[in-house]
Short mmCIF file of C-alpha atoms and ligand atoms in Angstrom, two decimals:
data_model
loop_
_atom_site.label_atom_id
_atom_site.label_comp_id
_atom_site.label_asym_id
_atom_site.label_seq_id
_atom_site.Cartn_x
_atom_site.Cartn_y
_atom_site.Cartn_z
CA UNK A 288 13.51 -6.65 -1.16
CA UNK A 289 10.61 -8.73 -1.82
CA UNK A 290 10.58 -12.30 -3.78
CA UNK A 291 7.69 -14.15 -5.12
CA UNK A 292 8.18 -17.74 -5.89
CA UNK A 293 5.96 -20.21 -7.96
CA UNK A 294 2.82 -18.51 -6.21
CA UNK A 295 -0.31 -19.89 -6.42
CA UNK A 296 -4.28 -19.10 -5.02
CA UNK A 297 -7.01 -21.39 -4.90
CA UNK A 298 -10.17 -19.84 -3.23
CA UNK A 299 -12.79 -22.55 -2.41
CA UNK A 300 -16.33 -21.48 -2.50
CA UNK A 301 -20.01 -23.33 -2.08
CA UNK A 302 -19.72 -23.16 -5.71
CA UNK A 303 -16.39 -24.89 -6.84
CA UNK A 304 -12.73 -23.01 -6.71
CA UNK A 305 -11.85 -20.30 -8.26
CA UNK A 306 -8.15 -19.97 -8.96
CA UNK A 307 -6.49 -16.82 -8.70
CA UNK A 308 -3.27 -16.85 -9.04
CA UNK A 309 -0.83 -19.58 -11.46
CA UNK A 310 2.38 -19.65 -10.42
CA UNK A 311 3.31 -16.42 -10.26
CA UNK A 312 6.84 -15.29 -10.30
CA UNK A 313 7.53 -11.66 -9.25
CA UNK A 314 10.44 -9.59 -7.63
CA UNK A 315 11.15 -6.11 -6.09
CA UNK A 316 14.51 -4.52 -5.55
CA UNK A 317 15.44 -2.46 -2.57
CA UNK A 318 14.07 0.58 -3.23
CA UNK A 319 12.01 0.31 -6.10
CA UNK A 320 8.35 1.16 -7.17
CA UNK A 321 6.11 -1.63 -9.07
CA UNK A 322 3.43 -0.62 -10.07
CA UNK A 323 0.56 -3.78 -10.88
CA UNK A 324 -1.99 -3.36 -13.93
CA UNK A 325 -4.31 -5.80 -14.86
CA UNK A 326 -8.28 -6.13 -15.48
CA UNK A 327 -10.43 -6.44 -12.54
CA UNK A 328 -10.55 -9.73 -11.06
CA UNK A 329 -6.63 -10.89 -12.64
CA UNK A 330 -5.67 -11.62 -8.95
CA UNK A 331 -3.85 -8.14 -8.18
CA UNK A 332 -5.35 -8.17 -4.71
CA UNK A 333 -4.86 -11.54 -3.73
CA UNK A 334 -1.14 -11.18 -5.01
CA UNK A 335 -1.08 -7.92 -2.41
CA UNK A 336 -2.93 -9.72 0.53
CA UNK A 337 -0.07 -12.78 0.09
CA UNK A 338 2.90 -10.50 0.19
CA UNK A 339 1.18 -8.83 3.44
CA UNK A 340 0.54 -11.77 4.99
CA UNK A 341 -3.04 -11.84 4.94
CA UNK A 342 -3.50 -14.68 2.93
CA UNK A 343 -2.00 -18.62 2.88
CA UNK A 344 -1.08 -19.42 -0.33
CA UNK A 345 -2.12 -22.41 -1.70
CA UNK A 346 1.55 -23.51 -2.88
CA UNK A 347 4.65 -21.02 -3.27
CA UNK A 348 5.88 -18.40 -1.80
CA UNK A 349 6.36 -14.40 -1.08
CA UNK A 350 9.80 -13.65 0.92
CA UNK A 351 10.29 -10.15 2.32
CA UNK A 352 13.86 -9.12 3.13
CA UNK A 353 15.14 -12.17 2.81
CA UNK A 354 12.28 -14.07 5.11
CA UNK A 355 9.19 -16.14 4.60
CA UNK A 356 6.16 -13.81 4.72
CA UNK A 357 3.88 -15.45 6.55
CA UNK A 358 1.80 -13.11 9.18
CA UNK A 359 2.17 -9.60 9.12
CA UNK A 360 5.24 -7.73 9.53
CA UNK A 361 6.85 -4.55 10.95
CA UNK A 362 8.54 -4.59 7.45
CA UNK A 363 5.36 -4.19 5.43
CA UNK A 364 3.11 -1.61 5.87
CA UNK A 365 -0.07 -1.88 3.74
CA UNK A 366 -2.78 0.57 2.22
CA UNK A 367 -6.38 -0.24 1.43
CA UNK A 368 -9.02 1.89 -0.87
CA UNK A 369 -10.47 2.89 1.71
CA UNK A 370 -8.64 3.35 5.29
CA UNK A 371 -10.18 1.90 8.25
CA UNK A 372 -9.84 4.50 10.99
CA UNK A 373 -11.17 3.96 14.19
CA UNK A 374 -14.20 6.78 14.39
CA UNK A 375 -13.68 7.16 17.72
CA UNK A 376 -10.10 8.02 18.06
CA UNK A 377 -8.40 11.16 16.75
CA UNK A 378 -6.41 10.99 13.88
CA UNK A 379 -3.48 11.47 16.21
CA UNK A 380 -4.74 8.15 18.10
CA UNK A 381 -5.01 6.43 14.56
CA UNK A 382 -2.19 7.24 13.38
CA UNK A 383 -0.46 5.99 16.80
CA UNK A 384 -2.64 2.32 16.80
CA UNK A 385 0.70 1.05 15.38
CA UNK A 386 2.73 2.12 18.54
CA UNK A 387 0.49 0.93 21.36
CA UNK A 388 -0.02 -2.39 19.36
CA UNK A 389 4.02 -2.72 19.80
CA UNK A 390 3.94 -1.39 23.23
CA UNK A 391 6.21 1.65 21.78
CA UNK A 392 7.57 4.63 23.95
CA UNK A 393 4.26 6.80 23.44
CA UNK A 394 6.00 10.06 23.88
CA UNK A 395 8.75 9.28 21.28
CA UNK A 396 5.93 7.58 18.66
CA UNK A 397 3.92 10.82 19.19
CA UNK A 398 6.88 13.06 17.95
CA UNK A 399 7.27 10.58 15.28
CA UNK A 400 3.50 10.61 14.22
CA UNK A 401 3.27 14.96 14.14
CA UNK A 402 6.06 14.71 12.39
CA UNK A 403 4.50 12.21 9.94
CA UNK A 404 0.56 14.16 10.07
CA UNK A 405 3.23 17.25 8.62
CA UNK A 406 4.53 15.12 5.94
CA UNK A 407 1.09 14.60 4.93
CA UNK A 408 -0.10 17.92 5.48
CA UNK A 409 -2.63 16.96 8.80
CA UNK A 410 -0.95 18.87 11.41
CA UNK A 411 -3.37 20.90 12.07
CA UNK A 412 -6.06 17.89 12.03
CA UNK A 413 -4.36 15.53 14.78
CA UNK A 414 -7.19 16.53 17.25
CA UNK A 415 -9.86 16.02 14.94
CA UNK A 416 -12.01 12.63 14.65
CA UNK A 417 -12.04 10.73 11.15
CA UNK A 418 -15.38 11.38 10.51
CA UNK A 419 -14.27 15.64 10.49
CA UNK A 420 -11.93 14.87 7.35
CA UNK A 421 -12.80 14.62 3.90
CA UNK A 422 -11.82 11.26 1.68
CA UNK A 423 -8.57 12.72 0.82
CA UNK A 424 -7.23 13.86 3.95
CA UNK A 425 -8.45 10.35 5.59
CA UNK A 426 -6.53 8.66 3.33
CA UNK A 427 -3.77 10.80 3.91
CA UNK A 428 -4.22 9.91 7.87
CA UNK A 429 -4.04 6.26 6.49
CA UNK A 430 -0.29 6.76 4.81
CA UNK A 431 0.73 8.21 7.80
CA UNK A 432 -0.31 5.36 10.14
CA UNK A 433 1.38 3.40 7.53
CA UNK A 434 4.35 4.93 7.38
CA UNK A 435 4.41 5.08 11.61
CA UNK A 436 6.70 2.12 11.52
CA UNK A 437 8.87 2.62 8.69
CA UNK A 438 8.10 -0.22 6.89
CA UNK A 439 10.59 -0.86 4.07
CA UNK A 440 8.14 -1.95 1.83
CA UNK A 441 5.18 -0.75 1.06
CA UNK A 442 2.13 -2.83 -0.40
CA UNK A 443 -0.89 -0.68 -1.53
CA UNK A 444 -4.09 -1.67 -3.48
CA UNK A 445 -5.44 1.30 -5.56
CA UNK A 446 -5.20 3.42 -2.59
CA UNK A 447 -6.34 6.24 -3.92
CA UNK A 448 -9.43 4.99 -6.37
CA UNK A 449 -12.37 6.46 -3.89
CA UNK A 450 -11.13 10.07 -4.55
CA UNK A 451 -11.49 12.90 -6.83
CA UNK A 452 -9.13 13.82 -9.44
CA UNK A 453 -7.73 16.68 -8.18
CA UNK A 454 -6.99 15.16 -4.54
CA UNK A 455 -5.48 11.97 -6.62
CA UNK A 456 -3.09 13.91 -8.11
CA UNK A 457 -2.35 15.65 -5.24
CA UNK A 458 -1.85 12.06 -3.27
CA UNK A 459 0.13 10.70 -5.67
CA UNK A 460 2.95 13.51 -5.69
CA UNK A 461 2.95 13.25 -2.02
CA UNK A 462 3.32 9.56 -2.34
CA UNK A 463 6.18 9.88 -4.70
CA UNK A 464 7.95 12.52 -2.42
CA UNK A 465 7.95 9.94 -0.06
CA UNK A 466 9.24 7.26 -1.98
CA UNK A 467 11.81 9.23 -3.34
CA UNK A 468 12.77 10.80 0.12
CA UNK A 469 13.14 7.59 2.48
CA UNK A 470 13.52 5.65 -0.56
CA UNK A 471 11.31 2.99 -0.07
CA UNK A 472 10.26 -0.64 -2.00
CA UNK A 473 6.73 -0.06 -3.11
CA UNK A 474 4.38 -2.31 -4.67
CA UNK A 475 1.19 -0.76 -5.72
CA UNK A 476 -1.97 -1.13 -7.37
CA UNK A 477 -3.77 0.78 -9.64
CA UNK A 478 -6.28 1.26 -12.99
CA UNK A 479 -4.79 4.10 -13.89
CA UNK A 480 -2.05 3.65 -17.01
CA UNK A 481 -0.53 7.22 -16.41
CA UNK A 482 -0.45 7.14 -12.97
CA UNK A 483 1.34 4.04 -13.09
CA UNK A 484 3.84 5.55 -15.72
CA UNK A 485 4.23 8.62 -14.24
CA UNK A 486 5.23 6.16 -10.11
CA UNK A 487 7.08 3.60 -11.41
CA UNK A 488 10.41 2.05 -12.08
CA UNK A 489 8.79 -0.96 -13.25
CA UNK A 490 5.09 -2.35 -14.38
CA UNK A 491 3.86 -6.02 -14.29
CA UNK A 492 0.43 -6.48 -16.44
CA UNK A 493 -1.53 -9.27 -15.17
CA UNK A 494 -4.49 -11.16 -16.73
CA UNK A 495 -7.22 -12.93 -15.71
CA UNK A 496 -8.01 -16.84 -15.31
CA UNK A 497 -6.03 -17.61 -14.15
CA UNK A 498 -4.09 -14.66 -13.09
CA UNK A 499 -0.95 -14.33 -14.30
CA UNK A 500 1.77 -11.81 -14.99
CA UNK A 501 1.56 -11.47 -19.00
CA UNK A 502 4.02 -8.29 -19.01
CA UNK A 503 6.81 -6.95 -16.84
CA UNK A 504 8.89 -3.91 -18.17
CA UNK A 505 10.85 -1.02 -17.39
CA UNK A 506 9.66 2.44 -17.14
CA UNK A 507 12.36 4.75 -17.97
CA UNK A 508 11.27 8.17 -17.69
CA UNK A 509 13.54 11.11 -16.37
CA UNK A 510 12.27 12.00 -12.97
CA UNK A 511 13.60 13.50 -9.79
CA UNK A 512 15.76 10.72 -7.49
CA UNK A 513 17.35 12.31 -4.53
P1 ADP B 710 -8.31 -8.01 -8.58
O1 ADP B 710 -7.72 -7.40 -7.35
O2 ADP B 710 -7.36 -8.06 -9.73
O3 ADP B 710 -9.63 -7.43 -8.98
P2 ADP B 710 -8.82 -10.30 -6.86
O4 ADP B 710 -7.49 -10.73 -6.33
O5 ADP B 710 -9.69 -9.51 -5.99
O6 ADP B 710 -8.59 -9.57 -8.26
O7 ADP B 710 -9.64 -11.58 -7.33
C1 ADP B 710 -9.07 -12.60 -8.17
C2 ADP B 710 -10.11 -13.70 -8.37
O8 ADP B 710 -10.32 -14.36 -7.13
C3 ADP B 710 -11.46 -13.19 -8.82
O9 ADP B 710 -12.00 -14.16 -9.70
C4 ADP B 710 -12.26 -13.12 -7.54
O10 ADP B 710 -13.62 -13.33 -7.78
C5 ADP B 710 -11.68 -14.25 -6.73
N1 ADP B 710 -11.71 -13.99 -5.28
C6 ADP B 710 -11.11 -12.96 -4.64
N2 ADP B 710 -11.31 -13.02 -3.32
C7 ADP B 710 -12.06 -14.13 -3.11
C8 ADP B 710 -12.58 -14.76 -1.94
N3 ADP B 710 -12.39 -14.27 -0.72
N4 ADP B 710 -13.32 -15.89 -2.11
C9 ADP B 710 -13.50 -16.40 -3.33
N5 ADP B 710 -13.02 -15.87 -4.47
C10 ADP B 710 -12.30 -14.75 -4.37
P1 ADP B 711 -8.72 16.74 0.15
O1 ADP B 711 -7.99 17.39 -0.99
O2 ADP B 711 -7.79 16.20 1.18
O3 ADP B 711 -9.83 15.82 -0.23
P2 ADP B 711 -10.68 18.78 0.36
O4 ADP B 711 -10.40 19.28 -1.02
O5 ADP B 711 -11.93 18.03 0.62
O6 ADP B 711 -9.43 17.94 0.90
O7 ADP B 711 -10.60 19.98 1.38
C1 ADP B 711 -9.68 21.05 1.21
C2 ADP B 711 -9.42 21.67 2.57
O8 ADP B 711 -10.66 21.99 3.22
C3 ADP B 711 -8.71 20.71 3.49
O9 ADP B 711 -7.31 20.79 3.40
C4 ADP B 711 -9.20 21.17 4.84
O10 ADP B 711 -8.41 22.23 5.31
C5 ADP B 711 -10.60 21.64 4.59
N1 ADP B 711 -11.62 20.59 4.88
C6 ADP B 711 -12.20 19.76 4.00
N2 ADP B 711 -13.13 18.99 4.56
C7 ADP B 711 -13.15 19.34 5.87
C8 ADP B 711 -13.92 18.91 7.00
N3 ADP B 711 -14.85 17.95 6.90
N4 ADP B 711 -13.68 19.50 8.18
C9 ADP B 711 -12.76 20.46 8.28
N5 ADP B 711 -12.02 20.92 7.25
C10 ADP B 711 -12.21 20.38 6.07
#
């Protein structure tokens, strides 16, 4: 699903470079979750913004589906920490920014995004404006926007780090229902060691300068596949 070839990251700053990534050499298989570990500052992000096309590699490259990632793409949806909602829409209009962007059927894309709000247990929030929601059920707001398009793969950088444990844990079963259910490629990002265990089918451990993927290795833990 996704490839990364020979990657490399060079930021330039006033002070000198700073280089992020070393050829890095990374793949995803259709339908599988990857889960990224690493200290802060290995490159995890950078990788992340690459693969979404938010960032020009210095040399290599990521390939999504078979293509050249290089601007973003209805295949990839992507998750911050934090979700940037728009304060002044509802989290019905949020979660629909995808559709207008794409000049989508509204009426069909609305279906689709109640539908989605229910999946993430918002249904009764679409009327309500972001700033009416706690962290956890803004970020849940966020997944759904994501998930509007039905990207195939999904790219997310620790998106659950800003919340409390209890709605983390709730998040991340949600998250893996969803996986499991339209059986998406995820790559994702976390600190967590047991959250990572508990998501993935595989886990790459990076390391810092430069950053580079020191481990890669199977997780194989019964769970529930559908
Ligand atoms: P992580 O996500 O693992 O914490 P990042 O990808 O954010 O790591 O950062 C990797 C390295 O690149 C760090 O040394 C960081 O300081 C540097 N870096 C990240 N973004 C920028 C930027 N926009 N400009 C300059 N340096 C950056
Ligand atoms: P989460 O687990 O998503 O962070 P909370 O634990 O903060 O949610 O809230 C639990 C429940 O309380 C929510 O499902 C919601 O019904 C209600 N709630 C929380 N914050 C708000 C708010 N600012 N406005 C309205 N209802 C809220």
């Amino acid at each position: 699903m996704m490839g990364v070839q020979d990657l490399s990251v060079v930021y330039r700053t006033r002070r000198g470079t700073i280089e992020a990534l070393r050829d890095v050499n990374a793949s995803i298989g259709s339908g599988e979750f990857v889960t990224i570990l690493g200290p802060s500052g290995c490159g995890k992000s950078t990788l992340l913004k690459v693969a979404a096309g938010l960032l020009t590699p210095s040399s290599g490259s990521v390939s999504v589906a078979g293509r050249r990632v290089e601007g973003p793409s209805q295949d990839i949806g992507v998750a911050f920490q934090k979700p940037t909602l728009l304060p002044w829409k509802t989290v019905l209009g949020n979660v629909l920014l995808p559709a207008h962007t794409l000049g989508w059927d509204l009426r069909k894309a609305e279906s689709r995004a109640l539908e989605l709000l229910d999946l993430v247990g918002l249904r009764d929030f679409a009327d309500n404006y972001p700033t009416e929601l706690s962290g956890g059920m803004q970020q849940r707001a966020g997944l759904a926007r994501m998930l509007l398009r039905d990207p195939k793969l999904l790219l997310m950088d620790e998106p659950f780090a800003a919340l409390d444990a209890m709605t983390r844990e709730a998040l991340t079963l949600e998250l893996q229902r969803i996986w499991m259910r339209d059986k998406k490629s995820v790559l994702f990002i976390t600190h967590s060691i047991p959250e990572a265990v508990f998501l993935s089918d595989r886990v790459l451990v990076m390391s810092a300068r430069p950053g580079r993927i020191v481990e890669n290795f199977a997780v194989d833990l019964p769970r529930p596949r559908s």
